Coordinates of C-alpha atoms in Angstrom, one line a residue:
E289 CA -88.1 -83.9 -44.5
I290 CA -85.9 -80.9 -45.4
L291 CA -88.7 -78.4 -45.1
T292 CA -89.8 -79.8 -41.8
L293 CA -86.2 -79.7 -40.4
K294 CA -85.9 -76.1 -41.7
E295 CA -89.1 -75.0 -39.8
V296 CA -87.9 -76.8 -36.6
F297 CA -84.5 -75.1 -36.9
Q298 CA -86.2 -71.7 -37.3
I299 CA -88.4 -72.3 -34.2
A300 CA -85.3 -73.3 -32.2
S301 CA -83.4 -70.2 -33.4
N302 CA -86.3 -67.9 -32.3
D303 CA -86.5 -69.6 -28.9
H304 CA -82.7 -69.2 -28.5
D305 CA -82.9 -65.4 -29.3
A306 CA -85.7 -65.0 -26.8
A307 CA -83.8 -66.8 -24.1
I308 CA -80.6 -64.7 -24.8
T309 CA -82.7 -61.5 -24.7
R310 CA -84.1 -62.4 -21.2
Y311 CA -80.6 -63.2 -20.0
S312 CA -79.2 -59.9 -21.3
R313 CA -81.9 -58.1 -19.2
L314 CA -80.7 -59.6 -15.9
S315 CA -79.7 -56.9 -13.5
K316 CA -76.2 -57.0 -12.0
R317 CA -77.1 -54.9 -9.0
R318 CA -80.3 -56.8 -7.9
E319 CA -79.3 -60.4 -8.7
N320 CA -82.0 -63.0 -7.9
E321 CA -80.4 -66.4 -7.9
K322 CA -83.7 -68.2 -8.6
I323 CA -84.5 -66.1 -11.6
K324 CA -80.9 -66.2 -12.8
A325 CA -80.9 -70.0 -12.5
E326 CA -84.2 -70.3 -14.5
V327 CA -83.0 -67.9 -17.2
T328 CA -79.6 -69.7 -17.4
E329 CA -81.4 -73.1 -17.7
D330 CA -83.6 -71.7 -20.4
V331 CA -80.6 -70.4 -22.4
Y332 CA -78.9 -73.8 -21.9
T333 CA -81.9 -75.8 -23.1
S334 CA -82.7 -73.5 -26.1
R335 CA -79.0 -73.3 -27.2
K336 CA -78.7 -77.1 -27.0
K337 CA -81.9 -77.6 -28.9
Q338 CA -80.8 -75.2 -31.6
H339 CA -77.4 -76.9 -31.9
Q340 CA -79.0 -80.4 -32.2
T341 CA -81.6 -79.2 -34.7
M342 CA -78.9 -77.4 -36.8
M343 CA -76.7 -80.5 -37.0
H344 CA -79.6 -82.8 -38.1
Y345 CA -80.6 -80.2 -40.6
F346 CA -77.1 -80.0 -42.1
C347 CA -77.0 -83.9 -42.1
A348 CA -80.3 -84.0 -44.1
L349 CA -78.9 -81.4 -46.6
N350 CA -75.7 -83.4 -47.1
T351 CA -77.8 -86.6 -47.6
L352 CA -79.9 -84.7 -50.2
Q353 CA -76.7 -83.8 -52.1
Y354 CA -75.8 -87.5 -52.4
K355 CA -79.3 -88.4 -53.5
K356 CA -79.1 -85.8 -56.3
K357 CA -76.1 -87.7 -57.7
I358 CA -78.1 -90.9 -58.3
A359 CA -81.6 -89.5 -58.8
M360 CA -81.3 -89.5 -62.6
L361 CA -79.0 -92.5 -62.9
E362 CA -81.2 -95.1 -61.3
P363 CA -84.3 -94.5 -63.4
L364 CA -82.2 -94.3 -66.6
L365 CA -80.4 -97.6 -65.6
G366 CA -83.8 -99.3 -65.1
Y367 CA -85.1 -97.9 -68.3
M368 CA -82.1 -99.2 -70.2
Q369 CA -82.4 -102.6 -68.6
A370 CA -86.0 -102.7 -69.5
Q371 CA -85.1 -101.8 -73.0
I372 CA -82.6 -104.6 -73.2
S373 CA -85.2 -107.1 -71.9
F374 CA -87.9 -105.8 -74.2
F375 CA -85.7 -105.8 -77.2
K376 CA -84.2 -109.3 -76.5
M377 CA -84.6 -110.0 -80.1
G378 CA -82.4 -107.1 -81.1
S379 CA -79.6 -107.9 -78.6
E380 CA -77.2 -108.4 -81.5
N381 CA -77.3 -104.7 -82.1
L382 CA -76.1 -104.0 -78.5
T383 CA -72.3 -104.4 -78.3
D384 CA -70.3 -105.8 -75.4
Q385 CA -68.9 -102.3 -74.9
L386 CA -72.3 -100.9 -74.1
E387 CA -73.0 -103.7 -71.7
E388 CA -69.7 -103.0 -70.0
F389 CA -70.5 -99.3 -69.8
L390 CA -73.8 -100.0 -68.1
T391 CA -72.2 -102.4 -65.7
N392 CA -69.7 -99.7 -64.7
I393 CA -72.5 -97.2 -64.2
G394 CA -74.3 -99.7 -61.9
T395 CA -71.1 -100.3 -60.0
S396 CA -70.6 -96.5 -59.6
V397 CA -74.2 -96.1 -58.3
Q398 CA -73.6 -98.9 -55.7
N399 CA -70.3 -97.2 -54.6
V400 CA -72.0 -93.9 -54.2
R401 CA -74.7 -95.4 -52.1
R402 CA -72.2 -97.2 -49.9
E403 CA -70.2 -93.9 -49.5
M404 CA -73.4 -92.1 -48.6
E405 CA -74.2 -94.7 -45.9
C406 CA -70.7 -94.4 -44.5
E407 CA -70.9 -90.6 -44.5
V408 CA -74.2 -90.7 -42.7
E409 CA -72.7 -93.0 -40.0
N410 CA -69.7 -90.7 -39.6
M411 CA -71.9 -87.6 -39.4
Q412 CA -74.0 -89.2 -36.7
Q413 CA -70.9 -90.0 -34.7
T414 CA -69.6 -86.5 -35.2
I415 CA -72.9 -85.1 -34.0
E416 CA -72.7 -87.2 -30.8
D417 CA -69.1 -86.1 -30.2
L418 CA -69.9 -82.4 -30.8
E419 CA -72.8 -82.6 -28.4
V420 CA -70.6 -83.9 -25.6
A421 CA -67.8 -81.4 -26.4
S422 CA -70.1 -78.4 -26.8
D423 CA -72.1 -79.0 -23.6
P424 CA -70.3 -76.2 -21.6
L425 CA -70.7 -73.8 -24.5
Y426 CA -74.5 -74.0 -24.1
L427 CA -74.2 -71.8 -21.0
P428 CA -74.6 -68.1 -21.7
D429 CA -71.4 -67.2 -19.8
P430 CA -68.9 -70.1 -20.1
D431 CA -66.0 -70.5 -17.7
T432 CA -63.0 -68.5 -18.9
M433 CA -60.6 -70.9 -17.2
K434 CA -61.8 -73.8 -19.5
F435 CA -62.2 -71.5 -22.5
P436 CA -59.4 -68.9 -22.4
V437 CA -59.7 -65.4 -23.9
H438 CA -57.9 -65.0 -27.2
R439 CA -56.2 -61.6 -27.1
N440 CA -54.4 -61.7 -30.4
L441 CA -57.4 -61.5 -32.7
T442 CA -57.5 -59.0 -35.5
R443 CA -60.9 -60.2 -36.8
K444 CA -64.1 -61.1 -34.9
A445 CA -67.8 -61.6 -35.5
G446 CA -70.8 -62.3 -33.3
Y447 CA -74.0 -61.1 -31.9
L448 CA -74.0 -57.9 -29.8
N449 CA -76.7 -55.7 -28.2
A450 CA -76.5 -52.1 -29.5
R451 CA -77.9 -49.2 -27.5
N452 CA -79.9 -46.8 -29.6
K453 CA -81.3 -43.6 -28.2
T454 CA -85.0 -42.9 -28.8
G455 CA -85.2 -39.7 -26.8
L456 CA -83.4 -37.4 -24.4
V457 CA -83.3 -40.0 -21.6
S458 CA -84.9 -43.1 -23.2
S459 CA -83.1 -45.8 -25.2
I460 CA -83.6 -49.3 -26.6
W461 CA -81.3 -52.3 -27.1
E462 CA -81.2 -54.1 -30.5
R463 CA -79.5 -57.4 -31.1
Q464 CA -77.6 -57.5 -34.3
F465 CA -74.7 -59.5 -35.9
Y466 CA -71.5 -57.5 -35.8
F467 CA -68.2 -58.3 -37.6
T468 CA -65.0 -56.5 -38.4
Q469 CA -63.8 -56.0 -42.0
G470 CA -60.3 -54.5 -42.2
G471 CA -60.4 -51.3 -40.2
N472 CA -64.2 -51.1 -40.2
L473 CA -66.9 -52.3 -37.8
M474 CA -69.9 -53.7 -39.7
S475 CA -73.4 -54.8 -38.6
Q476 CA -76.1 -56.8 -40.2
A477 CA -79.6 -57.3 -39.0
R478 CA -81.5 -60.6 -39.5
G479 CA -83.0 -60.7 -43.0
D480 CA -80.6 -58.2 -44.5
V481 CA -78.7 -59.1 -47.6
A482 CA -75.4 -57.5 -46.6
G483 CA -73.9 -55.6 -43.7
G484 CA -73.6 -51.9 -43.2
L485 CA -70.8 -49.7 -41.9
V486 CA -71.1 -48.8 -38.2
M487 CA -67.8 -47.0 -37.5
D488 CA -64.2 -46.6 -38.7
I489 CA -62.2 -48.1 -35.9
D490 CA -58.7 -47.2 -37.1
N491 CA -57.1 -45.2 -34.2
C492 CA -60.3 -45.4 -32.2
S493 CA -60.5 -45.9 -28.4
V494 CA -62.5 -48.6 -26.6
M495 CA -63.3 -48.7 -22.9
A496 CA -65.7 -50.3 -20.5
V497 CA -68.7 -48.4 -19.3
D498 CA -71.6 -48.9 -16.9
C499 CA -74.8 -48.5 -18.8
E500 CA -78.4 -49.0 -17.6
D501 CA -77.5 -51.6 -15.1
R502 CA -76.3 -54.1 -17.8
R503 CA -73.2 -56.2 -17.6
Y504 CA -70.4 -56.6 -20.2
C505 CA -70.9 -53.2 -21.8
F506 CA -68.2 -51.3 -23.7
Q507 CA -68.0 -48.1 -25.6
I508 CA -66.2 -47.4 -28.9
T509 CA -65.2 -43.8 -29.7
S510 CA -64.0 -42.8 -33.2
F511 CA -60.7 -41.1 -33.8
D512 CA -62.1 -37.6 -33.9
G513 CA -64.4 -38.2 -30.9
K514 CA -67.5 -37.2 -32.9
K515 CA -69.1 -40.7 -33.0
S516 CA -69.4 -43.3 -30.3
S517 CA -71.4 -46.5 -29.9
I518 CA -72.2 -48.5 -26.7
L519 CA -72.4 -52.3 -27.2
Q520 CA -73.1 -55.3 -24.9
A521 CA -71.6 -58.7 -25.2
E522 CA -73.3 -62.0 -24.2
S523 CA -70.4 -63.3 -22.0
K524 CA -67.3 -62.1 -20.3
K525 CA -65.2 -64.0 -22.8
D526 CA -66.8 -62.3 -25.8
Y527 CA -66.6 -59.0 -23.9
E528 CA -62.8 -59.2 -23.4
E529 CA -62.2 -60.6 -26.9
W530 CA -64.1 -57.8 -28.6
I531 CA -62.1 -55.2 -26.6
C532 CA -58.8 -56.8 -27.4
T533 CA -59.7 -57.2 -31.1
I534 CA -60.9 -53.6 -31.5
N535 CA -57.8 -52.4 -29.7
N536 CA -55.5 -54.5 -32.0
I537 CA -57.3 -53.1 -35.1
S538 CA -57.1 -49.5 -33.8
K539 CA -53.3 -49.9 -33.8
Q540 CA -53.5 -51.1 -37.5
I541 CA -51.9 -54.4 -36.8
Y542 CA -54.2 -56.0 -39.4
L543 CA -52.2 -54.3 -42.2
S544 CA -49.1 -56.4 -41.6
E545 CA -48.4 -59.7 -43.2
N546 CA -48.8 -61.8 -40.0
P547 CA -51.2 -59.7 -37.9
E548 CA -51.8 -62.4 -35.2
E549 CA -48.1 -63.0 -34.8
I550 CA -47.5 -59.3 -34.3
A551 CA -50.4 -59.0 -31.8
A552 CA -49.1 -62.0 -29.9
R553 CA -45.6 -60.5 -29.8
V554 CA -46.9 -57.2 -28.6
N555 CA -49.0 -58.8 -25.9
Q556 CA -46.1 -61.1 -24.9
S557 CA -43.7 -58.2 -24.7
A558 CA -46.2 -56.4 -22.4
L559 CA -46.4 -59.4 -20.1
E560 CA -42.7 -59.8 -20.0
A561 CA -41.9 -56.1 -19.6
V562 CA -41.6 -56.4 -15.8
T563 CA -39.7 -59.6 -15.6
P564 CA -36.0 -58.3 -15.8
S565 CA -36.0 -57.0 -12.2
P566 CA -35.6 -59.6 -9.5
S567 CA -37.3 -57.3 -7.0
F568 CA -40.5 -56.9 -9.1
Q569 CA -42.3 -59.7 -7.3
Q570 CA -41.9 -57.8 -4.0
R571 CA -43.1 -54.6 -5.6
H572 CA -45.9 -56.5 -7.2
E573 CA -47.1 -57.7 -3.8
S574 CA -46.9 -54.2 -2.4
M575 CA -48.9 -53.0 -5.4
R576 CA -51.6 -55.6 -5.1
P577 CA -53.9 -53.8 -2.5
T578 CA -53.8 -50.6 -4.6
V579 CA -54.7 -52.5 -7.7
Q580 CA -57.5 -54.4 -6.1
S581 CA -59.1 -51.3 -4.8
R582 CA -59.6 -50.0 -8.3
P583 CA -62.7 -50.8 -10.2
A584 CA -62.1 -53.7 -12.6
A585 CA -62.4 -52.8 -16.1
A586 CA -62.8 -52.6 -19.6
R587 CA -60.2 -51.4 -21.9
T588 CA -56.9 -52.8 -23.1
S589 CA -54.0 -50.4 -23.0
S590 CA -52.5 -49.2 -26.2
T591 CA -49.3 -51.0 -25.9
G592 CA -48.0 -50.1 -29.3
S593 CA -44.8 -51.9 -30.3
L594 CA -43.2 -51.9 -26.9
G595 CA -40.9 -54.7 -27.9
S596 CA -38.8 -52.3 -29.9
E597 CA -37.9 -50.5 -26.7
S598 CA -36.2 -53.5 -25.1
A599 CA -33.0 -53.1 -26.9
P600 CA -32.0 -49.6 -25.7
L601 CA -33.4 -50.2 -22.3
S602 CA -31.8 -53.6 -21.8
T603 CA -28.8 -52.0 -20.1
L604 CA -31.0 -50.1 -17.6
S605 CA -32.1 -51.7 -14.4
L606 CA -35.7 -51.3 -13.2
D607 CA -34.5 -50.4 -9.7
S608 CA -32.3 -47.6 -11.1
L609 CA -35.3 -45.8 -12.6
V610 CA -38.2 -46.5 -10.3
A611 CA -38.2 -45.8 -6.6
P612 CA -38.4 -49.1 -4.6
D613 CA -41.7 -50.1 -2.8
T614 CA -43.6 -47.6 -4.9
P615 CA -47.1 -48.7 -6.1
I616 CA -48.4 -47.7 -9.5
Q617 CA -51.4 -45.3 -9.3
F618 CA -54.0 -46.2 -12.0
D619 CA -56.5 -43.5 -11.0
I620 CA -56.1 -39.7 -10.8
I621 CA -55.1 -39.0 -7.2
S622 CA -53.8 -35.5 -6.3
P623 CA -50.2 -35.6 -4.9
V624 CA -51.5 -33.1 -2.2
S625 CA -53.9 -35.7 -0.9
E626 CA -51.4 -38.5 -1.1
D627 CA -47.8 -38.2 -0.1
L628 CA -46.5 -35.1 -1.8
P629 CA -47.5 -32.3 0.6
G630 CA -45.0 -29.9 -0.8
Q631 CA -46.6 -29.5 -4.2
A632 CA -49.5 -27.4 -2.8
K633 CA -47.1 -25.0 -1.3
S634 CA -44.9 -24.8 -4.3
S635 CA -47.8 -24.3 -6.7
G636 CA -49.4 -21.5 -4.6
Q637 CA -52.6 -23.4 -3.8
S638 CA -52.2 -23.7 0.0
G639 CA -54.6 -20.9 0.8
R640 CA -57.0 -21.3 -2.0
R641 CA -60.4 -22.9 -1.8
T642 CA -61.8 -24.9 -4.7
N643 CA -65.3 -24.2 -5.9
P644 CA -67.0 -27.6 -6.4
F645 CA -69.2 -26.1 -9.1
G646 CA -66.2 -24.7 -11.1
E647 CA -63.5 -22.1 -10.5
S648 CA -65.3 -19.1 -11.9
G649 CA -65.7 -17.1 -8.7
G650 CA -65.0 -13.5 -8.2
S651 CA -61.3 -13.8 -8.3
K652 CA -59.4 -13.5 -11.6
S653 CA -58.5 -16.8 -13.3
E654 CA -54.8 -17.7 -12.9
T655 CA -54.6 -18.6 -16.6
E656 CA -56.4 -15.5 -17.9
D657 CA -53.2 -13.6 -18.7
S658 CA -51.5 -16.6 -20.4
I659 CA -50.9 -16.1 -24.1
L660 CA -51.0 -19.9 -24.7
H661 CA -54.2 -22.0 -24.3
Q662 CA -54.3 -25.4 -25.9
L663 CA -56.8 -28.1 -24.9
F664 CA -56.3 -31.9 -25.6
I665 CA -58.4 -35.0 -24.8
V666 CA -56.3 -37.4 -22.8
R667 CA -56.8 -40.7 -20.9
F668 CA -54.8 -41.3 -17.7
L669 CA -52.9 -44.6 -17.7
G670 CA -51.0 -44.3 -14.4
S671 CA -48.2 -42.7 -12.5
V672 CA -45.2 -43.9 -10.4
E673 CA -42.4 -42.3 -8.5
V674 CA -39.0 -42.4 -10.4
K675 CA -35.5 -41.9 -9.3
S676 CA -34.1 -40.1 -12.3
D677 CA -35.5 -37.3 -14.5
E678 CA -32.6 -36.7 -16.8
S679 CA -33.2 -39.1 -19.8
P680 CA -36.4 -39.9 -21.9
D681 CA -35.6 -43.5 -21.2
V682 CA -37.3 -43.0 -17.8
V683 CA -40.6 -42.1 -19.6
Y684 CA -40.3 -45.1 -22.0
E685 CA -39.6 -47.5 -19.1
T686 CA -42.4 -46.1 -17.1
M687 CA -44.8 -46.6 -20.1
R688 CA -43.7 -50.2 -20.4
Q689 CA -44.1 -50.9 -16.7
I690 CA -47.6 -49.3 -16.5
L691 CA -48.9 -51.0 -19.6
A692 CA -47.5 -54.4 -18.5
A693 CA -49.1 -54.0 -15.0
R694 CA -52.4 -53.1 -16.6
A695 CA -52.2 -56.2 -18.8
I696 CA -51.2 -58.5 -15.9
H697 CA -54.0 -57.3 -13.6
N698 CA -56.6 -56.9 -16.3
I699 CA -57.1 -53.2 -15.6
F700 CA -58.7 -51.7 -18.7
R701 CA -60.6 -48.7 -17.4
M702 CA -59.1 -45.2 -17.9
T703 CA -60.2 -41.8 -16.8
E704 CA -60.8 -39.3 -19.6
S705 CA -59.9 -35.7 -19.0
H706 CA -59.1 -32.5 -20.8
L707 CA -55.4 -31.4 -20.6
L708 CA -55.0 -27.6 -20.7
V709 CA -51.5 -26.3 -21.6
T710 CA -50.7 -22.7 -20.6
C711 CA -47.6 -20.7 -20.0
D712 CA -48.0 -21.2 -16.2
C713 CA -49.1 -24.8 -15.7
L714 CA -50.7 -28.0 -17.0
K715 CA -54.2 -28.7 -15.9
L716 CA -56.3 -31.8 -15.9
I717 CA -60.0 -30.7 -16.1
D718 CA -63.1 -32.9 -15.7
P719 CA -64.9 -32.8 -19.1
Q720 CA -68.4 -32.8 -17.4
T721 CA -68.0 -30.4 -14.4
Q722 CA -65.1 -28.4 -15.7
V723 CA -63.4 -28.7 -12.3
T724 CA -59.7 -28.9 -12.1
R725 CA -58.6 -32.4 -11.0
L726 CA -54.9 -31.8 -11.0
R727 CA -52.6 -28.8 -11.5
F728 CA -48.9 -29.2 -12.6
P729 CA -46.8 -26.1 -12.3
L730 CA -44.8 -25.7 -15.6
P731 CA -41.4 -25.0 -13.9
N732 CA -41.8 -28.4 -12.1
V733 CA -42.2 -30.3 -15.4
V734 CA -38.6 -31.2 -16.0
L735 CA -38.9 -33.9 -18.7
Y736 CA -41.6 -34.9 -21.3
A737 CA -41.5 -37.3 -24.2
T738 CA -43.8 -39.3 -26.5
H739 CA -43.5 -43.0 -27.5
Q740 CA -41.2 -43.5 -30.4
E741 CA -43.6 -45.8 -32.3
N742 CA -47.0 -45.4 -30.7
K743 CA -47.6 -41.7 -31.0
R744 CA -50.7 -41.8 -28.8
L745 CA -48.6 -42.4 -25.7
F746 CA -46.8 -39.6 -24.0
G747 CA -45.7 -38.8 -20.5
F748 CA -43.9 -36.2 -18.4
V749 CA -41.9 -36.1 -15.1
L750 CA -42.9 -33.7 -12.4
R751 CA -40.3 -32.7 -9.8
T752 CA -41.8 -31.7 -6.4
S753 CA -40.5 -31.0 -2.9
G754 CA -41.3 -33.3 -0.1
G755 CA -42.7 -36.8 -0.4
R756 CA -42.4 -40.0 1.6
V757 CA -39.1 -38.6 3.0
E758 CA -39.3 -35.1 4.2
S759 CA -36.9 -32.4 2.9
R760 CA -36.2 -34.3 -0.3
Q761 CA -37.2 -33.6 -3.9
T762 CA -39.2 -36.4 -5.5
S763 CA -39.9 -37.1 -9.2
V764 CA -43.2 -38.6 -10.4
C765 CA -43.8 -39.8 -14.0
Y766 CA -47.3 -39.4 -15.3
I767 CA -48.3 -41.4 -18.4
F768 CA -51.3 -40.5 -20.7
E769 CA -52.9 -41.8 -23.9
S770 CA -54.3 -39.3 -26.4
N771 CA -56.1 -39.5 -29.8
N772 CA -52.9 -39.7 -31.8
E773 CA -51.7 -36.3 -30.5
G774 CA -48.8 -37.2 -28.4
E775 CA -46.3 -35.2 -30.4
K776 CA -48.6 -32.2 -30.6
I777 CA -48.9 -32.2 -26.8
C778 CA -45.1 -32.4 -26.3
D779 CA -44.6 -29.6 -28.8
S780 CA -47.2 -27.5 -27.0
V781 CA -45.5 -28.1 -23.6
G782 CA -42.1 -27.2 -25.2
L783 CA -43.6 -24.0 -26.6
A784 CA -45.1 -23.1 -23.2
K785 CA -41.8 -23.6 -21.5
Q786 CA -40.0 -21.5 -24.1
I787 CA -42.6 -18.7 -23.7
A788 CA -42.2 -19.0 -19.9
F789 CA -38.4 -18.9 -20.2
H790 CA -38.5 -15.8 -22.3
A791 CA -41.0 -14.2 -20.0
E792 CA -38.7 -14.9 -17.1
L793 CA -35.7 -13.4 -19.0
D794 CA -37.8 -10.3 -19.7
R795 CA -38.8 -10.1 -16.0
K796 CA -35.2 -10.3 -14.9
A797 CA -34.1 -7.8 -17.5
S798 CA -36.9 -5.5 -16.3
E799 CA -35.8 -5.9 -12.7
K800 CA -32.2 -5.2 -13.6
Q801 CA -33.2 -2.1 -15.5
K802 CA -35.3 -0.9 -12.5
E803 CA -32.2 -1.4 -10.3
I804 CA -30.0 0.6 -12.7
D805 CA -32.6 3.4 -12.7
R806 CA -32.7 3.5 -8.9
V807 CA -28.9 3.8 -8.8
K808 CA -28.9 6.6 -11.3
E809 CA -31.7 8.3 -9.4
K810 CA -29.7 8.1 -6.2
Q811 CA -26.5 9.4 -7.9
Q812 CA -28.5 12.3 -9.4
K813 CA -29.8 13.2 -5.9
E814 CA -26.3 13.1 -4.5
L815 CA -25.1 15.4 -7.4
N816 CA -28.0 17.8 -6.8
K817 CA -27.2 17.9 -3.1
Q818 CA -23.5 18.7 -3.9
K819 CA -24.5 21.5 -6.2
Q820 CA -26.7 23.0 -3.6
I821 CA -23.9 22.9 -1.1
E822 CA -21.6 24.7 -3.5
K823 CA -24.2 27.3 -4.2
D824 CA -24.7 27.9 -0.5
L825 CA -20.9 28.3 -0.1
E826 CA -20.7 30.9 -2.8
E827 CA -23.6 32.8 -1.2
Q828 CA -21.8 32.7 2.1
S829 CA -18.6 34.0 0.5
R830 CA -20.4 37.0 -0.9
L831 CA -22.0 37.7 2.5
I832 CA -18.5 37.6 4.2
A833 CA -17.0 40.0 1.6
A834 CA -19.9 42.4 2.0
S835 CA -19.7 42.4 5.8
S836 CA -15.9 43.0 5.6
R837 CA -16.4 46.2 3.6
S838 CA -19.0 47.5 6.0
N839 CA -18.3 50.4 8.4
Q840 CA -18.9 48.4 11.4
S841 CA -16.2 47.7 14.0
S842 CA -13.7 45.1 13.2
G843 CA -14.3 43.2 16.4
E844 CA -18.0 43.1 16.0
G845 CA -17.5 42.1 12.3
Q846 CA -15.1 39.4 13.2
F847 CA -17.4 38.0 15.8
V848 CA -20.3 37.9 13.3
V849 CA -18.1 36.3 10.7
L850 CA -16.6 33.7 13.1
S851 CA -19.9 32.8 14.6
S852 CA -21.5 32.4 11.2
S853 CA -18.5 30.5 9.9
Q854 CA -18.7 28.1 12.8
S855 CA -22.4 27.5 12.4
E856 CA -22.0 26.9 8.7
D857 CA -19.0 24.6 9.2
S858 CA -21.1 22.4 11.5
D859 CA -23.7 22.1 8.8
L860 CA -21.4 21.5 5.8
G861 CA -19.5 18.5 7.2
E862 CA -16.0 17.3 6.2
D863 CA -16.3 18.1 2.5
G864 CA -17.8 21.5 3.2
K865 CA -15.0 22.4 5.7
K866 CA -12.3 21.5 3.2
K867 CA -13.8 23.7 0.5
R868 CA -14.3 26.5 3.0
E869 CA -10.6 26.3 4.1
S870 CA -9.5 26.4 0.5
E871 CA -11.6 29.4 -0.2

């Protein structure tokens, strides 16, 4: 009976795997309701058959355990009773104590048999109850309203489809059993004795991806970015739970004493982060169209321990930091194309065309002369217009609001870019096309800070001219997530601003020195001109003296002297006349 049930259970398991494989291959772009219904019904039937067979198989195994307890006692008891009957004549040698012992053994055997019968009845009732309660779970994608997603997990196990490349453009999907062990993701194929290490998921990043027209796919990238793995979950519930679990593990919550409590507190603080403001509901309604227009996604935000920020920020009002009726932007949208027309003029991009194949045209690169070039991998979380740009609390509060809004609206997807820090500006560059997505002039970056506990989060405030109200300066706070390099990015931005500040001081000193040189040159020209006038006067004096000693008539000589003196006086001006009179 046991061997037969084992074979039936194996056949049911194989049928279930085949049904799940067919369901995983369903296209999400070209959905055929008839084929989808047939495949769903096949999964439902095979999963129900496997569950029923498994429970009967376990019931038979438990019954076998009870039978093993009495398998030796019953024959021995019969043998002893036969011996007693056979050796009736020698009954005087058998004491009353031995008879009492045998009686107790027989009573124990009967009790075990009655217990076995009761246990079998209870197991049959449990199987019927489990069949009724588990009926919705036989569907490949159960309703998340009836079975809510657990977002506070720090351990998870289950079957996933892994994408393995077999060539440059070809790949295959293999179904394996995956489980987390501390900060490691493990996998175990069917028939293997133990699992193997797939990836170290401490400080990793996880996000949703669109891969080969398959649903519920997500990508895990290691801390250094050198290794990544694309996996597919069976249902939306498993898909979100895997993302939340890996995100909780990446923040090393599992190392604490009560990891699930801390994860729940972090998620709860993210959900309650926007509740202090009475006007948030109106802002939430104004934000809804923007949020719905974004593609729904796949990655939980790195909320860190945002609850620790509530104490210093409790005295600040949300309305005193964030501009009213301002939606949160979750995608990278240039302020030039939105509502900040002044940034293009201030950054000197008004007359420049962008090459769609890269900015490597004939003109010289604007960052070529910069002595600082540092590149970081970042993921854009969101941006929002703020009222103040004087305190780092603005950046902390914006982080909390954006992460809370992502958690509330289930927005997990983030855009990955390269952040280039130079002495002139900050650039967001597309990693595939190397095209500049956004350019932030460094003088306009007035505030930057990293999260006090989650070092992967950092942000900066950009001050621009113009905005929704003309002739007014606006401040926009941009929030990013990096691979544990938030402090390095802030240090790099600070270094760039110091270099730019000293360069500006050098430029002003150079301009001042040039102005001093021009004044000195002008004074030298005036001095040379004065010396030339004095020299001409001395020459004229010698001429007058020579003419006075000549033998010409005095009248003619006086006429010559007077006429020449008058002509020279007209050329010399006031200073020359005074010197001439003194002479």
